[in-house]
PDB file of C-alpha atoms in Angstrom:
ATOM      1  CA  MET A 365     102.960 114.929  99.096  1.00 61.00           C
ATOM      2  CA  ARG A 366     101.800 114.186 102.594  1.00 70.00           C
ATOM      3  CA  PHE A 367     103.802 115.414 105.507  1.00 67.00           C
ATOM      4  CA  ALA A 368     101.014 115.122 108.155  1.00 73.00           C
ATOM      5  CA  GLY A 369     101.766 113.562 111.525  1.00 71.00           C
ATOM      6  CA  LYS A 370      99.653 111.309 113.673  1.00 74.00           C
ATOM      7  CA  SER A 371      98.628 114.094 116.012  1.00 81.00           C
ATOM      8  CA  VAL A 372      99.144 117.786 116.486  1.00 85.00           C
ATOM      9  CA  ALA A 373     100.864 117.261 119.844  1.00 87.00           C
ATOM     10  CA  ARG A 374     103.365 114.793 118.369  1.00 88.00           C
ATOM     11  CA  HIS A 375     104.036 117.022 115.484  1.00 87.00           C
ATOM     12  CA  LEU A 376     104.674 120.049 117.842  1.00 90.00           C
ATOM     13  CA  GLY A 377     106.846 117.860 120.017  1.00 91.00           C
ATOM     14  CA  ARG A 378     109.037 116.975 116.940  1.00 90.00           C
ATOM     15  CA  GLY A 379     109.163 120.556 116.071  1.00 91.00           C
ATOM     16  CA  ALA A 380     110.319 121.596 119.502  1.00 93.00           C
ATOM     17  CA  ILE A 381     113.024 119.003 119.440  1.00 93.00           C
ATOM     18  CA  GLY A 382     114.101 120.033 115.942  1.00 93.00           C
ATOM     19  CA  PHE A 383     114.146 123.768 116.575  1.00 93.00           C
ATOM     20  CA  GLY A 384     115.752 123.196 119.980  1.00 93.00           C
ATOM     21  CA  LEU A 385     118.605 121.293 118.304  1.00 92.00           C
ATOM     22  CA  ILE A 386     119.167 124.010 115.705  1.00 92.00           C
ATOM     23  CA  ILE A 387     119.139 126.863 118.196  1.00 93.00           C
ATOM     24  CA  GLY A 388     121.230 124.968 120.661  1.00 92.00           C
ATOM     25  CA  SER A 389     123.776 123.976 118.174  1.00 91.00           C
ATOM     26  CA  ILE A 390     124.221 127.666 117.094  1.00 92.00           C
ATOM     27  CA  ALA A 391     124.042 129.108 120.615  1.00 92.00           C
ATOM     28  CA  LEU A 392     126.618 126.789 122.023  1.00 91.00           C
ATOM     29  CA  VAL A 393     129.339 127.487 119.376  1.00 91.00           C
ATOM     30  CA  PRO A 394     130.946 130.320 121.458  1.00 92.00           C
ATOM     31  CA  VAL A 395     130.991 128.117 124.542  1.00 90.00           C
ATOM     32  CA  ALA A 396     131.882 124.585 123.237  1.00 87.00           C
ATOM     33  CA  GLY A 397     133.262 125.344 119.787  1.00 86.00           C
ATOM     34  CA  PRO A 398     132.239 124.477 116.258  1.00 86.00           C
ATOM     35  CA  ALA A 399     131.722 120.804 117.136  1.00 87.00           C
ATOM     36  CA  THR A 400     128.351 121.614 118.589  1.00 87.00           C
ATOM     37  CA  MET A 401     127.165 122.390 114.913  1.00 88.00           C
ATOM     38  CA  LEU A 402     127.140 118.487 114.552  1.00 88.00           C
ATOM     39  CA  ALA A 403     123.811 118.513 116.464  1.00 88.00           C
ATOM     40  CA  ALA A 404     122.176 120.555 113.766  1.00 87.00           C
ATOM     41  CA  PRO A 405     121.755 117.667 111.266  1.00 88.00           C
ATOM     42  CA  LEU A 406     119.868 115.727 113.952  1.00 90.00           C
ATOM     43  CA  ALA A 407     117.150 118.384 113.642  1.00 90.00           C
ATOM     44  CA  LEU A 408     116.407 117.030 110.132  1.00 87.00           C
ATOM     45  CA  ILE A 409     115.626 113.724 111.657  1.00 88.00           C
ATOM     46  CA  ALA A 410     113.276 115.326 114.138  1.00 88.00           C
ATOM     47  CA  PHE A 411     111.640 117.323 111.371  1.00 86.00           C
ATOM     48  CA  ARG A 412     111.491 114.357 108.958  1.00 83.00           C
ATOM     49  CA  GLY A 413     113.022 116.753 106.510  1.00 84.00           C
ATOM     50  CA  CYS A 414     113.582 120.432 106.333  1.00 84.00           C
ATOM     51  CA  PRO A 415     111.798 122.942 108.555  1.00 87.00           C
ATOM     52  CA  THR A 416     109.553 123.987 105.728  1.00 88.00           C
ATOM     53  CA  CYS A 417     108.429 120.408 105.348  1.00 85.00           C
ATOM     54  CA  TRP A 418     107.677 120.375 109.021  1.00 86.00           C
ATOM     55  CA  MET A 419     105.506 123.556 108.682  1.00 89.00           C
ATOM     56  CA  VAL A 420     103.598 121.995 105.753  1.00 86.00           C
ATOM     57  CA  GLY A 421     103.061 118.877 107.708  1.00 85.00           C
ATOM     58  CA  LEU A 422     101.733 121.008 110.717  1.00 86.00           C
ATOM     59  CA  ALA A 423      99.196 122.565 108.400  1.00 86.00           C
ATOM     60  CA  GLN A 424      98.230 119.189 106.944  1.00 84.00           C
ATOM     61  CA  THR A 425      98.012 117.637 110.427  1.00 83.00           C
ATOM     62  CA  ILE A 426      95.692 120.471 111.653  1.00 83.00           C
ATOM     63  CA  ALA A 427      93.501 120.292 108.436  1.00 79.00           C
ATOM     64  CA  ARG A 428      93.299 116.412 108.310  1.00 76.00           C
ATOM     65  CA  GLY A 429      89.712 115.357 108.605  1.00 70.00           C
ATOM     66  CA  ARG A 430      88.406 118.885 108.362  1.00 74.00           C
ATOM     67  CA  LEU A 431      89.155 119.559 104.646  1.00 73.00           C
ATOM     68  CA  GLU A 432      89.060 117.264 101.637  1.00 75.00           C
ATOM     69  CA  ARG A 433      90.247 117.709  98.139  1.00 76.00           C
ATOM     70  CA  GLN A 434      87.776 117.461  95.303  1.00 80.00           C
ATOM     71  CA  CYS A 435      88.864 117.161  91.778  1.00 83.00           C
ATOM     72  CA  VAL A 436      86.570 117.561  88.896  1.00 84.00           C
ATOM     73  CA  ASP A 437      87.694 117.722  85.240  1.00 85.00           C
ATOM     74  CA  GLY A 438      91.249 118.434  86.249  1.00 82.00           C
ATOM     75  CA  VAL A 439      90.315 121.229  88.635  1.00 85.00           C
ATOM     76  CA  CYS A 440      90.966 120.536  92.306  1.00 84.00           C
ATOM     77  CA  THR A 441      89.469 122.554  95.193  1.00 84.00           C
ATOM     78  CA  LEU A 442      89.358 122.258  98.941  1.00 76.00           C
ATOM     79  CA  ALA A 443      86.018 121.881 100.726  1.00 79.00           C
ATOM     80  CA  LYS A 444      84.892 120.998 104.145  1.00 78.00           C
ATOM     81  CA  ALA A 445      84.705 117.304 104.840  1.00 73.00           C
ATOM     82  CA  HIS A 446      81.377 115.612 105.523  1.00 70.00           C
ATOM     83  CA  PRO A 447      80.839 114.641 109.180  1.00 64.00           C
ATOM     84  CA  ALA A 448      80.459 110.977 108.094  1.00 57.00           C
ATOM     85  CA  ALA A 449      83.834 111.056 106.324  1.00 50.00           C
ATOM     86  CA  ARG A 450      85.395 112.498 109.497  1.00 47.00           C
ATOM     87  CA  VAL A 451      84.016 109.626 111.634  1.00 47.00           C
ATOM     88  CA  ALA A 452      85.312 107.066 109.166  1.00 50.00           C
ATOM     89  CA  GLU A 453      88.860 108.563 109.149  1.00 52.00           C
ATOM     90  CA  GLU A 454      89.193 108.926 112.857  1.00 52.00           C
ATOM     91  CA  PRO A 455      90.233 105.698 114.591  1.00 53.00           C
ATOM     92  CA  ALA A 456      88.229 104.802 117.766  1.00 53.00           C
ATOM     93  CA  ALA A 457      90.178 104.704 121.028  1.00 54.00           C
ATOM     94  CA  ASP A 458      89.403 103.797 124.563  1.00 52.00           C
ATOM     95  CA  ALA A 459      90.172 105.775 127.718  1.00 53.00           C
ATOM     96  CA  GLU A 460      93.879 104.914 127.583  1.00 56.00           C
ATOM     97  CA  GLY A 461      94.137 105.838 123.840  1.00 54.00           C
ATOM     98  CA  ALA A 462      94.380 102.151 122.681  1.00 50.00           C
ATOM     99  CA  PRO A 463      92.538 101.606 119.328  1.00 53.00           C
ATOM    100  CA  VAL A 464      89.248  99.620 119.392  1.00 51.00           C
ATOM    101  CA  ASP A 465      87.016  98.338 116.744  1.00 50.00           C
ATOM    102  CA  ARG A 466      83.691 100.097 116.288  1.00 49.00           C
ATOM    103  CA  PRO A 467      81.076 100.051 113.503  1.00 47.00           C
ATOM    104  CA  VAL A 468      81.465 102.921 111.020  1.00 46.00           C
ATOM    105  CA  PRO A 469      78.204 104.500 110.031  1.00 48.00           C
ATOM    106  CA  LEU A 470      77.422 104.280 106.317  1.00 47.00           C
ATOM    107  CA  SER A 471      76.245 107.272 104.366  1.00 52.00           C
ATOM    108  CA  GLY A 472      74.095 106.955 101.295  1.00 48.00           C
ATOM    109  CA  PRO A 473      72.512 103.962  99.683  1.00 52.00           C
ATOM    110  CA  LEU A 474      74.262 100.583  99.405  1.00 48.00           C
ATOM    111  CA  PRO A 475      75.111  99.393  95.940  1.00 49.00           C
TER     112      PRO A 475
END
């Protein structure tokens, strides 16, 4: 399964919101009563699942474009991605971060 986010910053932001909701809902129980525990399920929305799924997604987001899975005869291993593959996976962006079209370098002979 893929839990990766679009960027590490966005993923960390979702984590901060999720953990903040969980910690806040528990910490505010003595002050505001058990009704504050209703904020805890909102953390699941921020995490896009459970905290463990968020942690797996963080690892996948960091590794995306750096590692690739290679399966041969039913045995899968992780290996470093080729630089040409990383260029093809990363969308081009201008100074404001808006996507732009650019030619993707081809590697290897054409069929």
